Amino acid sequence: MAPVYFTPGPAQLYPTVAGHLQNALDKQVFSQSHRSQAFKDLYRRADEGLRALFGLPQDYAIYFTGSATEIWERSLQSLTAQHTYHLVNGSFSKKYLDHAKWLGRDAQALQVPFGQGFSLDTVKVPAEVELLAITQNETSSGVCMPVADIHALREKYVAPLISVDMVSGAPYAALDFSQVDMAFFSVQKGFGLPAGLGVWLVNERCRAKAATLEGKQYTGGHYSIASLQDQYQQFQTPCTPNVLDIYLLTHVVEDMLQKGVAQIRKETETKAAKVYSFLEESALFAPFVQEKAHRSPTVIVADVLEKPAVEVISMLKAKGLVVGSGYGAFKEKQIRIANFPAVSEQQIDVLVEALRLL
Ligand SMILES: *Cc1c(COP(=O)(O)O)cnc(C)c1O
């Protein structure tokens, strides 16, 4: 039997991917020009599906890039001249901050220890800040920011653009896009697709801000918001895009819509509850994140108490269950379990049972 990947990206492929891939090969989709009507129709279909899945307000545009990392950089280039503010609680939120510093921005941050989230009353965004960067799900530590907290920040801070990294939270996170200005993800996590595509959701406020900066400084060249928007109006892209992933994403999003996003969220919570309640009662494992409201349903991080984590990982691997190692310095002591829509409740049951028998 093929192993099951509970890794937080690349991750288990969504169950329908193989069939869609074969169909695309049969139809020779990957040889068609990206300037053809067939590609425009595909982009339009992706756009419709993603709008429905996320409940996007009318003014949002959807752009494709090479990765989420690229969107960190492009968003800072297109949307900020000087001042950014970052909520940092792990490696991915830290990297968004690093990109701002690399670009010479005056980047401020509120940092909390690894494994912790933010209490809203400690967030103080200075008036001059142009972009507030939030990582909705910190894949390195298994901490999420409840979407209600993100919405509360919008109420408090009207001026800055709010950018949400939802790479490992989408499509589970029920973000209200009218309360933020942009969000993004790459497809190898919650969507269960091969890596190599970033998806950038951008509202009119961002485009207006980008227009004020255009020409004044380097704004991101071919993947600037101006260039992406110009092409998007014809369902085109500035360069030859990852048509394979766009095709698979379009079809997987339609499958998810068929199932219903509410159902996906419910299943995610049911599966997460099974893993967390096992971790709580286990003598060998413990949930790393203490604050229950900040425990991610999509990336679950466990401390391994009596064995080296590598041993646990290899014992599980021998049973065809691939879990992620702890991130960076936590490699020796933790495992990470991705609970994305591609893994079924039954597969989670098998994993929990295997953890129990260790
Ligand atoms: C994986 C990840 C990224 C980076 O995604 P790439 O597709 O590798 O660029 C960014 N943010 C978060 C939260 C992630 O989990």
CSV table of C-alpha atoms and ligand atoms in Angstrom, one decimal:
chain,number,residue,atom,x,y,z
A,1,MET,CA,0.0,0.0,0.0
A,2,ALA,CA,1.2,3.5,-0.8
A,3,PRO,CA,2.1,5.5,2.3
A,4,VAL,CA,-0.1,8.3,3.6
A,5,TYR,CA,1.5,11.7,4.0
A,6,PHE,CA,0.6,13.7,7.0
A,7,THR,CA,3.4,16.1,6.2
A,8,PRO,CA,2.7,19.9,6.3
A,9,GLY,CA,3.7,20.5,2.7
A,10,PRO,CA,4.3,19.0,0.3
A,11,ALA,CA,1.4,16.9,1.6
A,12,GLN,CA,-0.9,14.1,0.7
A,13,LEU,CA,-2.4,14.7,-2.7
A,14,TYR,CA,-6.2,15.4,-2.8
A,15,PRO,CA,-7.8,12.1,-3.7
A,16,THR,CA,-9.1,13.3,-7.1
A,17,VAL,CA,-5.8,14.7,-8.3
A,18,ALA,CA,-4.7,11.5,-10.2
A,19,GLY,CA,-7.9,11.4,-12.2
A,20,HIS,CA,-7.8,15.0,-13.1
A,21,LEU,CA,-4.1,14.7,-14.1
A,22,GLN,CA,-4.9,11.8,-16.4
A,23,ASN,CA,-7.8,13.7,-18.0
A,24,ALA,CA,-5.5,16.7,-18.6
A,25,LEU,CA,-2.9,14.5,-20.3
A,26,ASP,CA,-5.6,12.9,-22.4
A,27,LYS,CA,-6.8,16.3,-23.5
A,28,GLN,CA,-3.2,17.6,-24.1
A,29,VAL,CA,-3.9,20.6,-21.9
A,30,PHE,CA,-0.2,21.2,-21.2
A,31,SER,CA,0.7,21.7,-24.8
A,32,GLN,CA,-1.9,24.4,-25.4
A,33,SER,CA,-0.7,28.0,-25.6
A,34,HIS,CA,-1.2,30.1,-22.5
A,35,ARG,CA,-2.4,32.8,-24.9
A,36,SER,CA,-5.2,30.6,-26.2
A,37,GLN,CA,-8.9,30.9,-25.5
A,38,ALA,CA,-8.7,27.5,-23.8
A,39,PHE,CA,-6.3,28.9,-21.2
A,40,LYS,CA,-8.5,32.0,-20.7
A,41,ASP,CA,-11.4,29.7,-20.1
A,42,LEU,CA,-9.4,27.7,-17.6
A,43,TYR,CA,-8.4,30.8,-15.7
A,44,ARG,CA,-11.9,32.1,-15.7
A,45,ARG,CA,-13.1,28.8,-14.3
A,46,ALA,CA,-10.4,28.8,-11.6
A,47,ASP,CA,-11.5,32.4,-10.7
A,48,GLU,CA,-15.1,31.4,-10.4
A,49,GLY,CA,-14.3,28.4,-8.2
A,50,LEU,CA,-12.0,30.3,-5.9
A,51,ARG,CA,-14.5,33.2,-5.6
A,52,ALA,CA,-17.2,30.8,-4.5
A,53,LEU,CA,-14.9,28.8,-2.2
A,54,PHE,CA,-13.7,31.8,-0.3
A,55,GLY,CA,-16.8,34.0,-0.6
A,56,LEU,CA,-14.7,36.7,-2.2
A,57,PRO,CA,-16.2,40.2,-2.4
A,58,GLN,CA,-16.6,41.5,-6.0
A,59,ASP,CA,-13.6,43.8,-6.0
A,60,TYR,CA,-11.1,41.0,-5.4
A,61,ALA,CA,-8.8,39.9,-8.2
A,62,ILE,CA,-7.0,36.5,-8.2
A,63,TYR,CA,-3.4,36.3,-9.5
A,64,PHE,CA,-1.1,33.4,-10.0
A,65,THR,CA,2.6,33.4,-9.0
A,66,GLY,CA,5.3,30.8,-8.5
A,67,SER,CA,5.0,30.4,-4.8
A,68,ALA,CA,3.8,32.0,-1.5
A,69,THR,CA,7.4,33.1,-0.9
A,70,GLU,CA,7.2,35.2,-4.0
A,71,ILE,CA,4.0,36.8,-2.8
A,72,TRP,CA,5.7,37.9,0.4
A,73,GLU,CA,8.2,39.8,-1.8
A,74,ARG,CA,5.7,41.0,-4.4
A,75,SER,CA,3.2,42.3,-1.8
A,76,LEU,CA,5.9,44.3,0.0
A,77,GLN,CA,7.2,45.7,-3.3
A,78,SER,CA,3.8,46.6,-4.7
A,79,LEU,CA,2.1,47.8,-1.6
A,80,THR,CA,4.7,49.5,0.7
A,81,ALA,CA,7.1,52.4,0.4
A,82,GLN,CA,8.5,52.3,3.9
A,83,HIS,CA,6.5,51.1,6.9
A,84,THR,CA,5.4,47.5,7.6
A,85,TYR,CA,4.3,45.7,10.8
A,86,HIS,CA,4.5,42.0,11.3
A,87,LEU,CA,3.0,39.6,13.8
A,88,VAL,CA,5.8,37.1,14.3
A,89,ASN,CA,5.4,33.8,16.1
A,90,GLY,CA,7.4,31.3,14.1
A,91,SER,CA,9.6,30.7,11.1
A,92,PHE,CA,7.1,31.7,8.3
A,93,SER,CA,5.9,34.9,9.9
A,94,LYS,CA,9.6,35.7,10.5
A,95,LYS,CA,10.4,35.2,6.8
A,96,TYR,CA,7.7,37.7,5.8
A,97,LEU,CA,9.5,40.1,8.2
A,98,ASP,CA,12.9,39.2,6.7
A,99,HIS,CA,11.7,40.0,3.2
A,100,ALA,CA,10.6,43.5,4.4
A,101,LYS,CA,14.1,44.1,5.8
A,102,TRP,CA,15.8,42.8,2.7
A,103,LEU,CA,13.8,45.3,0.7
A,104,GLY,CA,15.0,48.0,3.0
A,105,ARG,CA,11.6,48.7,4.6
A,106,ASP,CA,11.3,50.0,8.1
A,107,ALA,CA,9.8,46.8,9.4
A,108,GLN,CA,8.5,46.6,12.9
A,109,ALA,CA,7.4,43.4,14.6
A,110,LEU,CA,5.5,42.1,17.6
A,111,GLN,CA,7.3,38.8,18.4
A,112,VAL,CA,6.1,36.2,20.8
A,113,PRO,CA,7.8,32.9,21.7
A,114,PHE,CA,7.5,29.8,19.5
A,115,GLY,CA,4.3,28.0,20.3
A,116,GLN,CA,2.4,31.0,21.4
A,117,GLY,CA,-0.2,33.2,19.7
A,118,PHE,CA,-1.1,36.8,20.1
A,119,SER,CA,-3.4,38.4,22.6
A,120,LEU,CA,-5.1,41.3,20.8
A,121,ASP,CA,-4.4,43.9,23.5
A,122,THR,CA,-0.7,43.6,23.0
A,123,VAL,CA,-0.9,44.4,19.3
A,124,LYS,CA,-0.1,48.1,18.8
A,125,VAL,CA,0.2,49.1,15.1
A,126,PRO,CA,1.8,52.6,14.7
A,127,ALA,CA,-0.2,55.1,12.6
A,128,GLU,CA,2.4,55.3,9.8
A,129,VAL,CA,2.2,51.5,9.0
A,130,GLU,CA,1.2,50.8,5.4
A,131,LEU,CA,0.9,47.0,5.6
A,132,LEU,CA,0.1,44.8,8.6
A,133,ALA,CA,1.3,41.2,7.9
A,134,ILE,CA,-0.5,38.4,9.7
A,135,THR,CA,0.3,34.7,9.4
A,136,GLN,CA,-3.1,33.0,10.0
A,137,ASN,CA,-1.5,29.6,10.5
A,138,GLU,CA,2.1,29.3,11.6
A,139,THR,CA,3.1,26.0,10.0
A,140,SER,CA,6.4,25.8,12.0
A,141,SER,CA,4.8,25.8,15.5
A,142,GLY,CA,1.2,24.7,14.9
A,143,VAL,CA,-0.2,28.0,16.2
A,144,CYS,CA,-3.2,29.6,14.4
A,145,MET,CA,-4.7,33.0,14.7
A,146,PRO,CA,-8.5,32.7,15.1
A,147,VAL,CA,-10.1,34.5,12.1
A,148,ALA,CA,-12.3,36.5,14.7
A,149,ASP,CA,-9.0,38.0,15.9
A,150,ILE,CA,-8.0,39.0,12.4
A,151,HIS,CA,-11.4,40.6,11.9
A,152,ALA,CA,-11.0,42.4,15.3
A,153,LEU,CA,-7.7,43.9,14.1
A,154,ARG,CA,-9.5,45.4,11.1
A,155,GLU,CA,-12.0,47.1,13.4
A,156,LYS,CA,-9.1,48.6,15.4
A,157,TYR,CA,-6.9,49.4,12.5
A,158,VAL,CA,-8.6,50.8,9.5
A,159,ALA,CA,-5.7,52.5,7.8
A,160,PRO,CA,-3.1,49.8,7.0
A,161,LEU,CA,-3.6,47.2,4.4
A,162,ILE,CA,-4.0,43.8,6.1
A,163,SER,CA,-2.2,41.0,4.4
A,164,VAL,CA,-3.0,37.4,5.5
A,165,ASP,CA,-0.6,34.5,4.9
A,166,MET,CA,-3.1,31.6,4.9
A,167,VAL,CA,-0.8,29.0,3.2
A,168,SER,CA,-1.4,26.2,5.7
A,169,GLY,CA,-4.9,27.4,6.8
A,170,ALA,CA,-6.8,27.6,3.5
A,171,PRO,CA,-9.4,26.4,2.7
A,172,TYR,CA,-10.3,25.6,6.3
A,173,ALA,CA,-9.9,29.1,7.7
A,174,ALA,CA,-13.3,31.0,7.4
A,175,LEU,CA,-11.7,34.4,6.7
A,176,ASP,CA,-14.1,37.2,5.9
A,177,PHE,CA,-12.3,38.8,3.0
A,178,SER,CA,-14.2,42.1,3.4
A,179,GLN,CA,-12.2,42.5,6.7
A,180,VAL,CA,-8.8,42.2,5.1
A,181,ASP,CA,-7.1,43.5,1.9
A,182,MET,CA,-5.2,40.6,0.5
A,183,ALA,CA,-4.5,37.0,1.3
A,184,PHE,CA,-2.4,34.2,-0.3
A,185,PHE,CA,-1.6,30.6,-0.3
A,186,SER,CA,0.4,28.0,-2.2
A,187,VAL,CA,-1.2,24.8,-3.3
A,188,GLN,CA,1.0,22.0,-1.8
A,189,LYS,CA,-0.6,22.3,1.6
A,190,GLY,CA,-4.3,22.5,2.2
A,191,PHE,CA,-5.2,22.0,-1.4
A,192,GLY,CA,-3.2,18.8,-1.8
A,193,LEU,CA,-1.6,19.6,-5.1
A,194,PRO,CA,2.0,19.4,-6.5
A,195,ALA,CA,4.1,22.4,-5.4
A,196,GLY,CA,4.8,25.4,-7.7
A,197,LEU,CA,1.9,27.7,-7.7
A,198,GLY,CA,1.1,30.7,-5.5
A,199,VAL,CA,-2.4,32.2,-5.4
A,200,TRP,CA,-2.8,35.9,-4.5
A,201,LEU,CA,-6.2,37.4,-3.6
A,202,VAL,CA,-6.1,41.2,-3.9
A,203,ASN,CA,-8.8,43.8,-3.3
A,204,GLU,CA,-9.3,47.2,-4.9
A,205,ARG,CA,-7.7,49.1,-1.9
A,206,CYS,CA,-4.4,47.2,-2.7
A,207,ARG,CA,-4.6,48.1,-6.4
A,208,ALA,CA,-5.2,51.8,-5.5
A,209,LYS,CA,-2.3,51.8,-3.1
A,210,ALA,CA,-0.1,50.0,-5.7
A,211,ALA,CA,-1.0,52.7,-8.3
A,212,THR,CA,0.2,55.5,-6.0
A,213,LEU,CA,3.6,53.7,-5.7
A,214,GLU,CA,3.9,52.7,-9.4
A,215,GLY,CA,6.9,54.4,-11.1
A,216,LYS,CA,8.1,55.9,-7.8
A,217,GLN,CA,10.3,53.0,-6.9
A,218,TYR,CA,10.9,49.4,-7.9
A,219,THR,CA,7.5,47.9,-7.6
A,220,GLY,CA,8.0,44.3,-8.6
A,221,GLY,CA,8.4,44.2,-12.4
A,222,HIS,CA,6.5,41.6,-14.3
A,223,TYR,CA,4.7,40.3,-11.1
A,224,SER,CA,3.8,43.8,-9.8
A,225,ILE,CA,0.2,44.2,-9.0
A,226,ALA,CA,-0.2,46.6,-12.0
A,227,SER,CA,1.2,44.0,-14.4
A,228,LEU,CA,-0.8,41.1,-12.9
A,229,GLN,CA,-4.0,43.2,-12.9
A,230,ASP,CA,-3.5,44.3,-16.5
A,231,GLN,CA,-3.2,40.7,-17.6
A,232,TYR,CA,-5.9,39.4,-15.2
A,233,GLN,CA,-8.5,41.5,-17.0
A,234,GLN,CA,-8.2,39.2,-20.0
A,235,PHE,CA,-7.6,36.1,-17.8
A,236,GLN,CA,-4.0,36.2,-18.8
A,237,THR,CA,-0.7,36.1,-17.0
A,238,PRO,CA,2.5,38.1,-17.4
A,239,CYS,CA,4.5,35.0,-18.2
A,240,THR,CA,3.9,31.3,-19.0
A,241,PRO,CA,2.3,30.1,-15.8
A,242,ASN,CA,2.1,26.7,-14.1
A,243,VAL,CA,-0.8,25.5,-16.2
A,244,LEU,CA,-0.6,22.0,-14.7
A,245,ASP,CA,-1.3,23.3,-11.2
A,246,ILE,CA,-3.8,25.8,-12.4
A,247,TYR,CA,-5.7,23.0,-14.1
A,248,LEU,CA,-5.5,20.7,-11.0
A,249,LEU,CA,-6.4,23.6,-8.7
A,250,THR,CA,-9.5,24.5,-10.7
A,251,HIS,CA,-10.8,20.9,-10.6
A,252,VAL,CA,-9.9,20.3,-7.0
A,253,VAL,CA,-11.7,23.5,-6.0
A,254,GLU,CA,-14.8,22.3,-7.9
A,255,ASP,CA,-14.6,19.0,-6.0
A,256,MET,CA,-14.3,20.9,-2.7
A,257,LEU,CA,-17.3,23.0,-3.6
A,258,GLN,CA,-19.3,19.9,-4.5
A,259,LYS,CA,-18.5,18.6,-1.1
A,260,GLY,CA,-19.2,21.9,0.5
A,261,VAL,CA,-16.7,24.1,2.4
A,262,ALA,CA,-18.8,23.8,5.5
A,263,GLN,CA,-18.5,20.1,5.4
A,264,ILE,CA,-14.7,20.4,4.9
A,265,ARG,CA,-14.4,22.6,7.9
A,266,LYS,CA,-16.5,20.3,10.0
A,267,GLU,CA,-14.4,17.3,9.0
A,268,THR,CA,-11.2,19.2,9.7
A,269,GLU,CA,-12.4,20.0,13.2
A,270,THR,CA,-13.6,16.4,13.9
A,271,LYS,CA,-10.2,15.0,12.8
A,272,ALA,CA,-8.2,17.6,14.7
A,273,ALA,CA,-10.2,16.9,17.9
A,274,LYS,CA,-9.3,13.2,17.6
A,275,VAL,CA,-5.6,14.0,17.3
A,276,TYR,CA,-5.6,16.6,20.1
A,277,SER,CA,-7.5,14.5,22.5
A,278,PHE,CA,-5.2,11.6,21.9
A,279,LEU,CA,-2.1,13.8,22.5
A,280,GLU,CA,-3.6,15.1,25.8
A,281,GLU,CA,-4.1,11.7,27.3
A,282,SER,CA,-0.9,10.1,25.9
A,283,ALA,CA,2.1,9.5,28.1
A,284,LEU,CA,4.5,9.7,25.1
A,285,PHE,CA,3.1,12.8,23.5
A,286,ALA,CA,1.8,16.2,24.5
A,287,PRO,CA,0.2,19.0,22.4
A,288,PHE,CA,2.9,21.7,22.0
A,289,VAL,CA,0.6,24.7,21.9
A,290,GLN,CA,-0.9,25.3,25.3
A,291,GLU,CA,-3.6,27.8,24.6
A,292,LYS,CA,-6.5,25.9,23.1
A,293,ALA,CA,-7.8,28.8,21.1
A,294,HIS,CA,-4.4,29.0,19.3
A,295,ARG,CA,-4.1,25.3,18.5
A,296,SER,CA,-4.2,24.9,14.8
A,297,PRO,CA,-6.7,22.4,13.4
A,298,THR,CA,-4.7,22.1,10.2
A,299,VAL,CA,-1.1,21.6,11.4
A,300,ILE,CA,-0.8,19.8,14.7
A,301,VAL,CA,2.5,19.9,16.6
A,302,ALA,CA,3.2,17.4,19.3
A,303,ASP,CA,6.1,17.2,21.8
A,304,VAL,CA,7.6,13.7,21.9
A,305,LEU,CA,8.4,13.1,25.6
A,306,GLU,CA,10.3,9.9,26.1
A,307,LYS,CA,11.9,9.0,22.7
A,308,PRO,CA,13.8,10.9,20.1
A,309,ALA,CA,11.3,12.3,17.6
A,310,VAL,CA,13.3,10.7,14.7
A,311,GLU,CA,12.6,7.3,16.2
A,312,VAL,CA,8.9,7.9,16.3
A,313,ILE,CA,9.0,9.2,12.7
A,314,SER,CA,10.8,6.2,11.4
A,315,MET,CA,8.5,3.7,13.3
A,316,LEU,CA,5.5,5.4,11.7
A,317,LYS,CA,7.1,5.4,8.3
A,318,ALA,CA,7.6,1.6,8.5
A,319,LYS,CA,3.8,1.4,8.8
A,320,GLY,CA,3.3,3.7,5.8
A,321,LEU,CA,2.4,6.8,7.9
A,322,VAL,CA,4.6,9.8,7.0
A,323,VAL,CA,4.5,12.6,9.6
A,324,GLY,CA,6.6,15.8,9.5
A,325,SER,CA,9.6,16.5,11.7
A,326,GLY,CA,9.7,19.4,14.1
A,327,TYR,CA,10.7,22.7,12.6
A,328,GLY,CA,14.3,23.9,12.8
A,329,ALA,CA,15.6,23.7,16.4
A,330,PHE,CA,12.6,21.5,17.4
A,331,LYS,CA,13.5,18.7,15.0
A,332,GLU,CA,14.7,16.4,17.9
A,333,LYS,CA,11.7,16.9,20.1
A,334,GLN,CA,8.6,17.3,18.0
A,335,ILE,CA,6.5,15.9,15.2
A,336,ARG,CA,4.1,17.8,13.0
A,337,ILE,CA,0.9,16.2,11.7
A,338,ALA,CA,-0.9,17.9,8.8
A,339,ASN,CA,-4.6,17.6,9.0
A,340,PHE,CA,-5.5,18.8,5.5
A,341,PRO,CA,-8.7,18.0,3.6
A,342,ALA,CA,-6.8,15.3,1.6
A,343,VAL,CA,-6.5,13.0,4.6
A,344,SER,CA,-9.7,11.2,5.6
A,345,GLU,CA,-11.1,10.7,9.0
A,346,GLN,CA,-10.3,7.0,8.6
A,347,GLN,CA,-6.7,7.7,7.8
A,348,ILE,CA,-6.5,9.9,10.9
A,349,ASP,CA,-7.9,7.0,12.9
A,350,VAL,CA,-5.2,4.7,11.6
A,351,LEU,CA,-2.5,7.3,12.5
A,352,VAL,CA,-3.9,7.8,16.0
A,353,GLU,CA,-4.0,4.1,16.6
A,354,ALA,CA,-0.4,3.7,15.4
A,355,LEU,CA,0.6,6.6,17.8
A,356,ARG,CA,-1.2,4.8,20.6
A,357,LEU,CA,0.7,1.6,20.0
A,358,LEU,CA,4.2,3.2,20.0
B,1,LIG,C1,4.9,26.8,3.2
B,1,LIG,C2,4.6,28.1,3.7
B,1,LIG,C3,5.0,29.3,3.0
B,1,LIG,C4,5.9,29.2,1.8
B,1,LIG,O1,5.2,28.6,0.7
B,1,LIG,P1,6.1,28.3,-0.6
B,1,LIG,O2,5.0,27.7,-1.6
B,1,LIG,O3,7.2,27.4,-0.3
B,1,LIG,O4,6.6,29.6,-1.1
B,1,LIG,C5,4.6,30.5,3.5
B,1,LIG,N1,3.9,30.6,4.6
B,1,LIG,C6,3.4,29.6,5.3
B,1,LIG,C7,2.6,29.8,6.5
B,1,LIG,C8,3.8,28.3,4.9
B,1,LIG,O5,3.4,27.2,5.6
